[in-house]
């Protein structure tokens, strides 16, 4: 856990190595994408650790035995654009997960979230919703996305981010104490432009090579 209630920082040597790669300004697109993907796999694994199971009966080549199936539907909701970088890691574990999209960008001057797109699958009210975005800075986008999903009936939500600022965690955990946050790092602070320090720059631009 962390000093924030309901926030888990995943501590793993591969994450420490890969976070250094994504933070390094000299890492190019290929290295950035590959390291993001490896970190996302570990975060997804931890986030899915407490998935409910139901027992089934299966036949091995030898005899009948007890098997297990996931006992919940899962919807992954990336916050566009950068959240798209975390979707595949979850789908690799849960190939039938539905994907909903929320388009939110942060206004460069006010730093407030601006909604521009939403497309959600059915079943929001009965599914486990994993909201994914590599950056939690002011927390405005995450707060906006979680609030929107709750209005649509979501009851079980988790938020996955790579890098979180204390300011953003304060906002999300205060407004949504029921939503566990899984992150790879709690950084130092936000700078005057509301960028995470030390951070990794703009995850969306680096991942999509639009710098
Ligand atoms: C970035 C990031 C988050 C948001 C975090 O998106 O991917 O969505 O800002 O900031 P906040 O916590 O202060 O809201 P950006 O606006 O750069 O859009 P992009 O993903 O399309 O690049």
mmCIF file of C-alpha atoms and ligand atoms in Angstrom:
data_model
loop_
_atom_site.group_PDB
_atom_site.id
_atom_site.type_symbol
_atom_site.label_atom_id
_atom_site.label_comp_id
_atom_site.label_asym_id
_atom_site.label_seq_id
_atom_site.Cartn_x
_atom_site.Cartn_y
_atom_site.Cartn_z
ATOM 1 C CA UNK A 1 0.000 0.000 0.000
ATOM 2 C CA UNK A 2 1.013 3.663 0.317
ATOM 3 C CA UNK A 3 0.228 6.601 2.583
ATOM 4 C CA UNK A 4 -2.882 7.110 0.482
ATOM 5 C CA UNK A 5 -5.782 4.877 1.444
ATOM 6 C CA UNK A 6 -6.693 2.384 -1.283
ATOM 7 C CA UNK A 7 -3.597 3.182 -3.382
ATOM 8 C CA UNK A 8 -1.182 0.337 -4.133
ATOM 9 C CA UNK A 9 2.294 1.035 -5.497
ATOM 10 C CA UNK A 10 3.636 -2.057 -7.222
ATOM 11 C CA UNK A 11 7.221 -2.693 -6.219
ATOM 12 C CA UNK A 12 9.067 -5.008 -8.604
ATOM 13 C CA UNK A 13 12.620 -4.954 -9.963
ATOM 14 C CA UNK A 14 11.376 -5.167 -13.556
ATOM 15 C CA UNK A 15 9.170 -2.128 -12.950
ATOM 16 C CA UNK A 16 12.106 -0.183 -11.466
ATOM 17 C CA UNK A 17 14.230 -1.055 -14.515
ATOM 18 C CA UNK A 18 11.444 -0.254 -17.014
ATOM 19 C CA UNK A 19 10.345 2.956 -15.303
ATOM 20 C CA UNK A 20 13.917 4.191 -15.750
ATOM 21 C CA UNK A 21 13.642 3.416 -19.459
ATOM 22 C CA UNK A 22 10.353 5.295 -19.911
ATOM 23 C CA UNK A 23 11.545 8.254 -17.825
ATOM 24 C CA UNK A 24 14.781 8.615 -19.809
ATOM 25 C CA UNK A 25 14.391 11.383 -22.402
ATOM 26 C CA UNK A 26 16.845 9.559 -24.656
ATOM 27 C CA UNK A 27 14.585 6.502 -24.964
ATOM 28 C CA UNK A 28 13.083 6.374 -28.465
ATOM 29 C CA UNK A 29 9.648 5.224 -29.566
ATOM 30 C CA UNK A 30 10.444 1.513 -29.775
ATOM 31 C CA UNK A 31 12.094 1.330 -26.364
ATOM 32 C CA UNK A 32 9.350 3.463 -24.818
ATOM 33 C CA UNK A 33 6.551 1.267 -26.196
ATOM 34 C CA UNK A 34 8.218 -1.975 -25.173
ATOM 35 C CA UNK A 35 8.923 -0.808 -21.621
ATOM 36 C CA UNK A 36 5.364 0.565 -21.244
ATOM 37 C CA UNK A 37 3.991 -2.758 -22.380
ATOM 38 C CA UNK A 38 6.097 -4.721 -19.868
ATOM 39 C CA UNK A 39 5.089 -2.424 -16.993
ATOM 40 C CA UNK A 40 1.432 -2.648 -18.034
ATOM 41 C CA UNK A 41 1.582 -6.446 -17.880
ATOM 42 C CA UNK A 42 2.784 -6.391 -14.272
ATOM 43 C CA UNK A 43 0.235 -3.732 -13.229
ATOM 44 C CA UNK A 44 -2.583 -5.690 -14.892
ATOM 45 C CA UNK A 45 -1.495 -8.891 -13.143
ATOM 46 C CA UNK A 46 -1.630 -7.201 -9.736
ATOM 47 C CA UNK A 47 -4.878 -5.397 -10.487
ATOM 48 C CA UNK A 48 -6.570 -8.683 -11.389
ATOM 49 C CA UNK A 49 -5.321 -10.620 -8.360
ATOM 50 C CA UNK A 50 -8.641 -10.581 -6.537
ATOM 51 C CA UNK A 51 -10.931 -11.417 -9.439
ATOM 52 C CA UNK A 52 -13.846 -13.578 -8.292
ATOM 53 C CA UNK A 53 -13.900 -17.182 -9.523
ATOM 54 C CA UNK A 54 -16.603 -19.766 -9.870
ATOM 55 C CA UNK A 55 -16.030 -23.487 -9.788
ATOM 56 C CA UNK A 56 -16.691 -25.627 -12.839
ATOM 57 C CA UNK A 57 -16.213 -29.274 -13.613
ATOM 58 C CA UNK A 58 -13.668 -30.214 -16.253
ATOM 59 C CA UNK A 59 -12.380 -33.479 -17.689
ATOM 60 C CA UNK A 60 -8.629 -33.958 -17.831
ATOM 61 C CA UNK A 61 -7.384 -36.789 -20.065
ATOM 62 C CA UNK A 62 -7.298 -38.852 -16.851
ATOM 63 C CA UNK A 63 -10.444 -37.969 -14.873
ATOM 64 C CA UNK A 64 -12.997 -35.361 -13.882
ATOM 65 C CA UNK A 65 -11.776 -32.540 -11.638
ATOM 66 C CA UNK A 66 -12.636 -29.058 -10.426
ATOM 67 C CA UNK A 67 -11.855 -26.118 -12.714
ATOM 68 C CA UNK A 68 -12.359 -22.384 -12.411
ATOM 69 C CA UNK A 69 -13.838 -19.608 -14.532
ATOM 70 C CA UNK A 70 -13.821 -15.874 -13.914
ATOM 71 C CA UNK A 71 -17.055 -14.897 -12.220
ATOM 72 C CA UNK A 72 -17.312 -11.330 -13.472
ATOM 73 C CA UNK A 73 -17.418 -9.470 -16.730
ATOM 74 C CA UNK A 74 -14.565 -7.025 -17.258
ATOM 75 C CA UNK A 75 -14.642 -3.744 -19.139
ATOM 76 C CA UNK A 76 -11.412 -1.876 -19.814
ATOM 77 C CA UNK A 77 -11.823 1.876 -20.241
ATOM 78 C CA UNK A 78 -8.777 3.709 -21.604
ATOM 79 C CA UNK A 79 -8.747 7.492 -21.284
ATOM 80 C CA UNK A 80 -7.737 8.611 -24.788
ATOM 81 C CA UNK A 81 -5.236 8.813 -26.024
ATOM 82 C CA UNK A 82 -2.487 7.608 -23.713
ATOM 83 C CA UNK A 83 -4.680 5.061 -21.940
ATOM 84 C CA UNK A 84 -4.704 2.979 -25.120
ATOM 85 C CA UNK A 85 -1.130 1.958 -24.287
ATOM 86 C CA UNK A 86 -2.409 -0.120 -21.330
ATOM 87 C CA UNK A 87 -5.325 -1.934 -22.967
ATOM 88 C CA UNK A 88 -3.495 -4.876 -24.575
ATOM 89 C CA UNK A 89 -1.925 -5.944 -21.278
ATOM 90 C CA UNK A 90 -5.375 -6.558 -19.802
ATOM 91 C CA UNK A 91 -6.829 -8.120 -22.935
ATOM 92 C CA UNK A 92 -3.941 -10.596 -22.984
ATOM 93 C CA UNK A 93 -5.197 -11.926 -19.635
ATOM 94 C CA UNK A 94 -8.924 -11.507 -20.358
ATOM 95 C CA UNK A 95 -9.419 -11.923 -24.106
ATOM 96 C CA UNK A 96 -13.202 -11.462 -23.898
ATOM 97 C CA UNK A 97 -13.006 -8.177 -21.948
ATOM 98 C CA UNK A 98 -15.085 -5.400 -23.486
ATOM 99 C CA UNK A 99 -13.438 -2.044 -24.164
ATOM 100 C CA UNK A 100 -15.092 1.337 -23.663
ATOM 101 C CA UNK A 101 -13.433 4.570 -24.752
ATOM 102 C CA UNK A 102 -13.449 7.963 -23.060
ATOM 103 C CA UNK A 103 -11.890 10.868 -24.916
ATOM 104 C CA UNK A 104 -10.610 13.421 -22.430
ATOM 105 C CA UNK A 105 -7.775 15.880 -22.901
ATOM 106 C CA UNK A 106 -6.365 18.344 -20.455
ATOM 107 C CA UNK A 107 -6.675 22.000 -21.418
ATOM 108 C CA UNK A 108 -3.131 23.358 -21.666
ATOM 109 C CA UNK A 109 -3.963 26.607 -19.896
ATOM 110 C CA UNK A 110 -6.557 25.743 -17.274
ATOM 111 C CA UNK A 111 -5.347 22.117 -16.791
ATOM 112 C CA UNK A 112 -9.022 21.179 -16.531
ATOM 113 C CA UNK A 113 -10.270 18.020 -18.295
ATOM 114 C CA UNK A 114 -12.217 18.463 -21.543
ATOM 115 C CA UNK A 115 -14.502 15.597 -22.658
ATOM 116 C CA UNK A 116 -14.669 14.994 -26.420
ATOM 117 C CA UNK A 117 -15.759 11.385 -26.923
ATOM 118 C CA UNK A 118 -17.412 8.481 -25.170
ATOM 119 C CA UNK A 119 -18.376 5.027 -26.342
ATOM 120 C CA UNK A 120 -19.217 2.463 -23.682
ATOM 121 C CA UNK A 121 -20.305 -1.157 -24.116
ATOM 122 C CA UNK A 122 -23.378 -2.577 -22.361
ATOM 123 C CA UNK A 123 -23.034 -4.039 -18.876
ATOM 124 C CA UNK A 124 -21.302 -1.124 -17.141
ATOM 125 C CA UNK A 125 -23.533 -1.608 -14.094
ATOM 126 C CA UNK A 126 -22.654 -5.293 -13.589
ATOM 127 C CA UNK A 127 -18.986 -5.398 -14.706
ATOM 128 C CA UNK A 128 -15.635 -4.780 -13.124
ATOM 129 C CA UNK A 129 -14.453 -1.568 -14.790
ATOM 130 C CA UNK A 130 -10.712 -0.994 -15.167
ATOM 131 C CA UNK A 131 -10.025 2.638 -16.038
ATOM 132 C CA UNK A 132 -6.525 2.977 -17.483
ATOM 133 C CA UNK A 133 -4.311 6.015 -18.095
ATOM 134 C CA UNK A 134 -0.525 6.091 -17.651
ATOM 135 C CA UNK A 135 -0.539 9.570 -16.099
ATOM 136 C CA UNK A 136 -2.422 10.777 -13.020
ATOM 137 C CA UNK A 137 -1.318 14.409 -12.699
ATOM 138 C CA UNK A 138 -3.896 16.839 -11.250
ATOM 139 C CA UNK A 139 -6.316 13.909 -11.220
ATOM 140 C CA UNK A 140 -8.855 15.944 -13.196
ATOM 141 C CA UNK A 141 -9.108 13.438 -16.058
ATOM 142 C CA UNK A 142 -9.345 10.415 -13.766
ATOM 143 C CA UNK A 143 -11.923 12.110 -11.517
ATOM 144 C CA UNK A 144 -13.941 13.113 -14.588
ATOM 145 C CA UNK A 145 -13.791 9.598 -16.094
ATOM 146 C CA UNK A 146 -14.706 7.818 -12.855
ATOM 147 C CA UNK A 147 -17.550 10.269 -12.176
ATOM 148 C CA UNK A 148 -18.894 9.755 -15.708
ATOM 149 C CA UNK A 149 -18.779 5.963 -15.351
ATOM 150 C CA UNK A 150 -20.543 6.097 -11.970
ATOM 151 C CA UNK A 151 -23.308 8.196 -13.550
ATOM 152 C CA UNK A 152 -23.632 5.431 -16.167
ATOM 153 C CA UNK A 153 -24.169 2.914 -13.349
ATOM 154 C CA UNK A 154 -20.646 1.604 -12.683
ATOM 155 C CA UNK A 155 -20.340 0.129 -9.190
ATOM 156 C CA UNK A 156 -17.018 -1.700 -9.232
ATOM 157 C CA UNK A 157 -14.143 0.403 -10.523
ATOM 158 C CA UNK A 158 -10.357 0.299 -10.395
ATOM 159 C CA UNK A 159 -7.885 2.810 -11.770
ATOM 160 C CA UNK A 160 -4.508 1.815 -13.196
ATOM 161 C CA UNK A 161 -1.766 4.371 -13.842
ATOM 162 C CA UNK A 162 1.976 4.205 -14.410
ATOM 163 C CA UNK A 163 2.933 7.464 -12.717
ATOM 164 C CA UNK A 164 0.860 9.328 -10.172
ATOM 165 C CA UNK A 165 1.363 12.735 -8.576
ATOM 166 C CA UNK A 166 0.400 13.161 -4.904
ATOM 167 C CA UNK A 167 -1.977 15.982 -5.915
ATOM 168 C CA UNK A 168 -3.874 13.681 -8.285
ATOM 169 C CA UNK A 169 -4.030 10.825 -5.799
ATOM 170 C CA UNK A 170 -5.402 13.207 -3.170
ATOM 171 C CA UNK A 171 -8.167 14.272 -5.534
ATOM 172 C CA UNK A 172 -9.141 10.795 -6.732
ATOM 173 C CA UNK A 173 -9.003 9.093 -3.333
ATOM 174 C CA UNK A 174 -10.991 11.921 -1.717
ATOM 175 C CA UNK A 175 -13.692 12.012 -4.392
ATOM 176 C CA UNK A 176 -13.746 8.248 -4.988
ATOM 177 C CA UNK A 177 -12.625 6.420 -1.826
ATOM 178 C CA UNK A 178 -14.330 3.285 -3.170
ATOM 179 C CA UNK A 179 -12.011 3.054 -6.206
ATOM 180 C CA UNK A 180 -8.674 1.273 -5.660
ATOM 181 C CA UNK A 181 -5.733 2.836 -7.521
ATOM 182 C CA UNK A 182 -2.841 0.669 -8.757
ATOM 183 C CA UNK A 183 0.271 2.554 -9.826
ATOM 184 C CA UNK A 184 3.937 1.908 -10.528
ATOM 185 C CA UNK A 185 5.169 5.143 -8.935
ATOM 186 C CA UNK A 186 4.114 8.069 -6.791
ATOM 187 C CA UNK A 187 6.289 10.914 -8.003
ATOM 188 C CA UNK A 188 7.357 14.028 -6.142
ATOM 189 C CA UNK A 189 4.953 16.757 -7.229
ATOM 190 C CA UNK A 190 3.476 18.758 -10.104
ATOM 191 C CA UNK A 191 5.354 21.687 -11.640
ATOM 192 C CA UNK A 192 3.798 25.051 -12.575
ATOM 193 C CA UNK A 193 2.552 23.568 -15.870
ATOM 194 C CA UNK A 194 0.922 20.692 -13.951
ATOM 195 C CA UNK A 195 3.436 18.204 -15.377
ATOM 196 C CA UNK A 196 4.515 15.379 -13.084
ATOM 197 C CA UNK A 197 8.020 15.832 -11.606
ATOM 198 C CA UNK A 198 10.266 13.997 -12.333
ATOM 199 C CA UNK A 199 7.713 12.167 -14.507
ATOM 200 C CA UNK A 200 8.334 11.054 -18.052
ATOM 201 C CA UNK A 201 7.052 13.995 -20.109
ATOM 202 C CA UNK A 202 3.860 13.508 -22.124
ATOM 203 C CA UNK A 203 3.044 9.797 -22.270
ATOM 204 C CA UNK A 204 0.617 10.139 -25.193
ATOM 205 C CA UNK A 205 3.072 12.078 -27.350
ATOM 206 C CA UNK A 206 5.934 9.718 -26.589
ATOM 207 C CA UNK A 207 3.883 6.553 -27.115
ATOM 208 C CA UNK A 208 2.293 7.736 -30.372
ATOM 209 C CA UNK A 209 5.396 9.564 -31.594
ATOM 210 C CA UNK A 210 3.600 12.901 -31.939
ATOM 211 C CA UNK A 211 6.142 15.044 -30.099
HETATM 212 C C1 LIG B 1 -2.637 13.411 -20.211
HETATM 213 C C2 LIG B 1 -2.637 12.017 -19.572
HETATM 214 C C3 LIG B 1 -3.903 12.034 -18.756
HETATM 215 C C4 LIG B 1 -3.982 13.464 -18.298
HETATM 216 C C5 LIG B 1 -3.460 13.547 -16.898
HETATM 217 O O1 LIG B 1 -3.462 13.424 -21.320
HETATM 218 O O2 LIG B 1 -2.590 10.965 -20.478
HETATM 219 O O3 LIG B 1 -5.058 11.677 -19.492
HETATM 220 O O4 LIG B 1 -3.164 14.253 -19.182
HETATM 221 O O5 LIG B 1 -3.581 14.830 -16.414
HETATM 222 P P1 LIG B 1 -4.577 15.236 -15.234
HETATM 223 O O6 LIG B 1 -4.451 14.189 -14.174
HETATM 224 O O7 LIG B 1 -4.049 16.562 -14.810
HETATM 225 O O8 LIG B 1 -5.954 15.322 -15.794
HETATM 226 P P2 LIG B 1 -3.393 14.577 -22.433
HETATM 227 O O9 LIG B 1 -4.281 15.723 -22.108
HETATM 228 O O10 LIG B 1 -1.943 14.917 -22.680
HETATM 229 O O11 LIG B 1 -4.032 13.856 -23.698
HETATM 230 P P3 LIG B 1 -3.413 12.697 -24.624
HETATM 231 O O12 LIG B 1 -3.455 11.421 -23.830
HETATM 232 O O13 LIG B 1 -4.348 12.679 -25.778
HETATM 233 O O14 LIG B 1 -2.005 13.084 -24.999
#
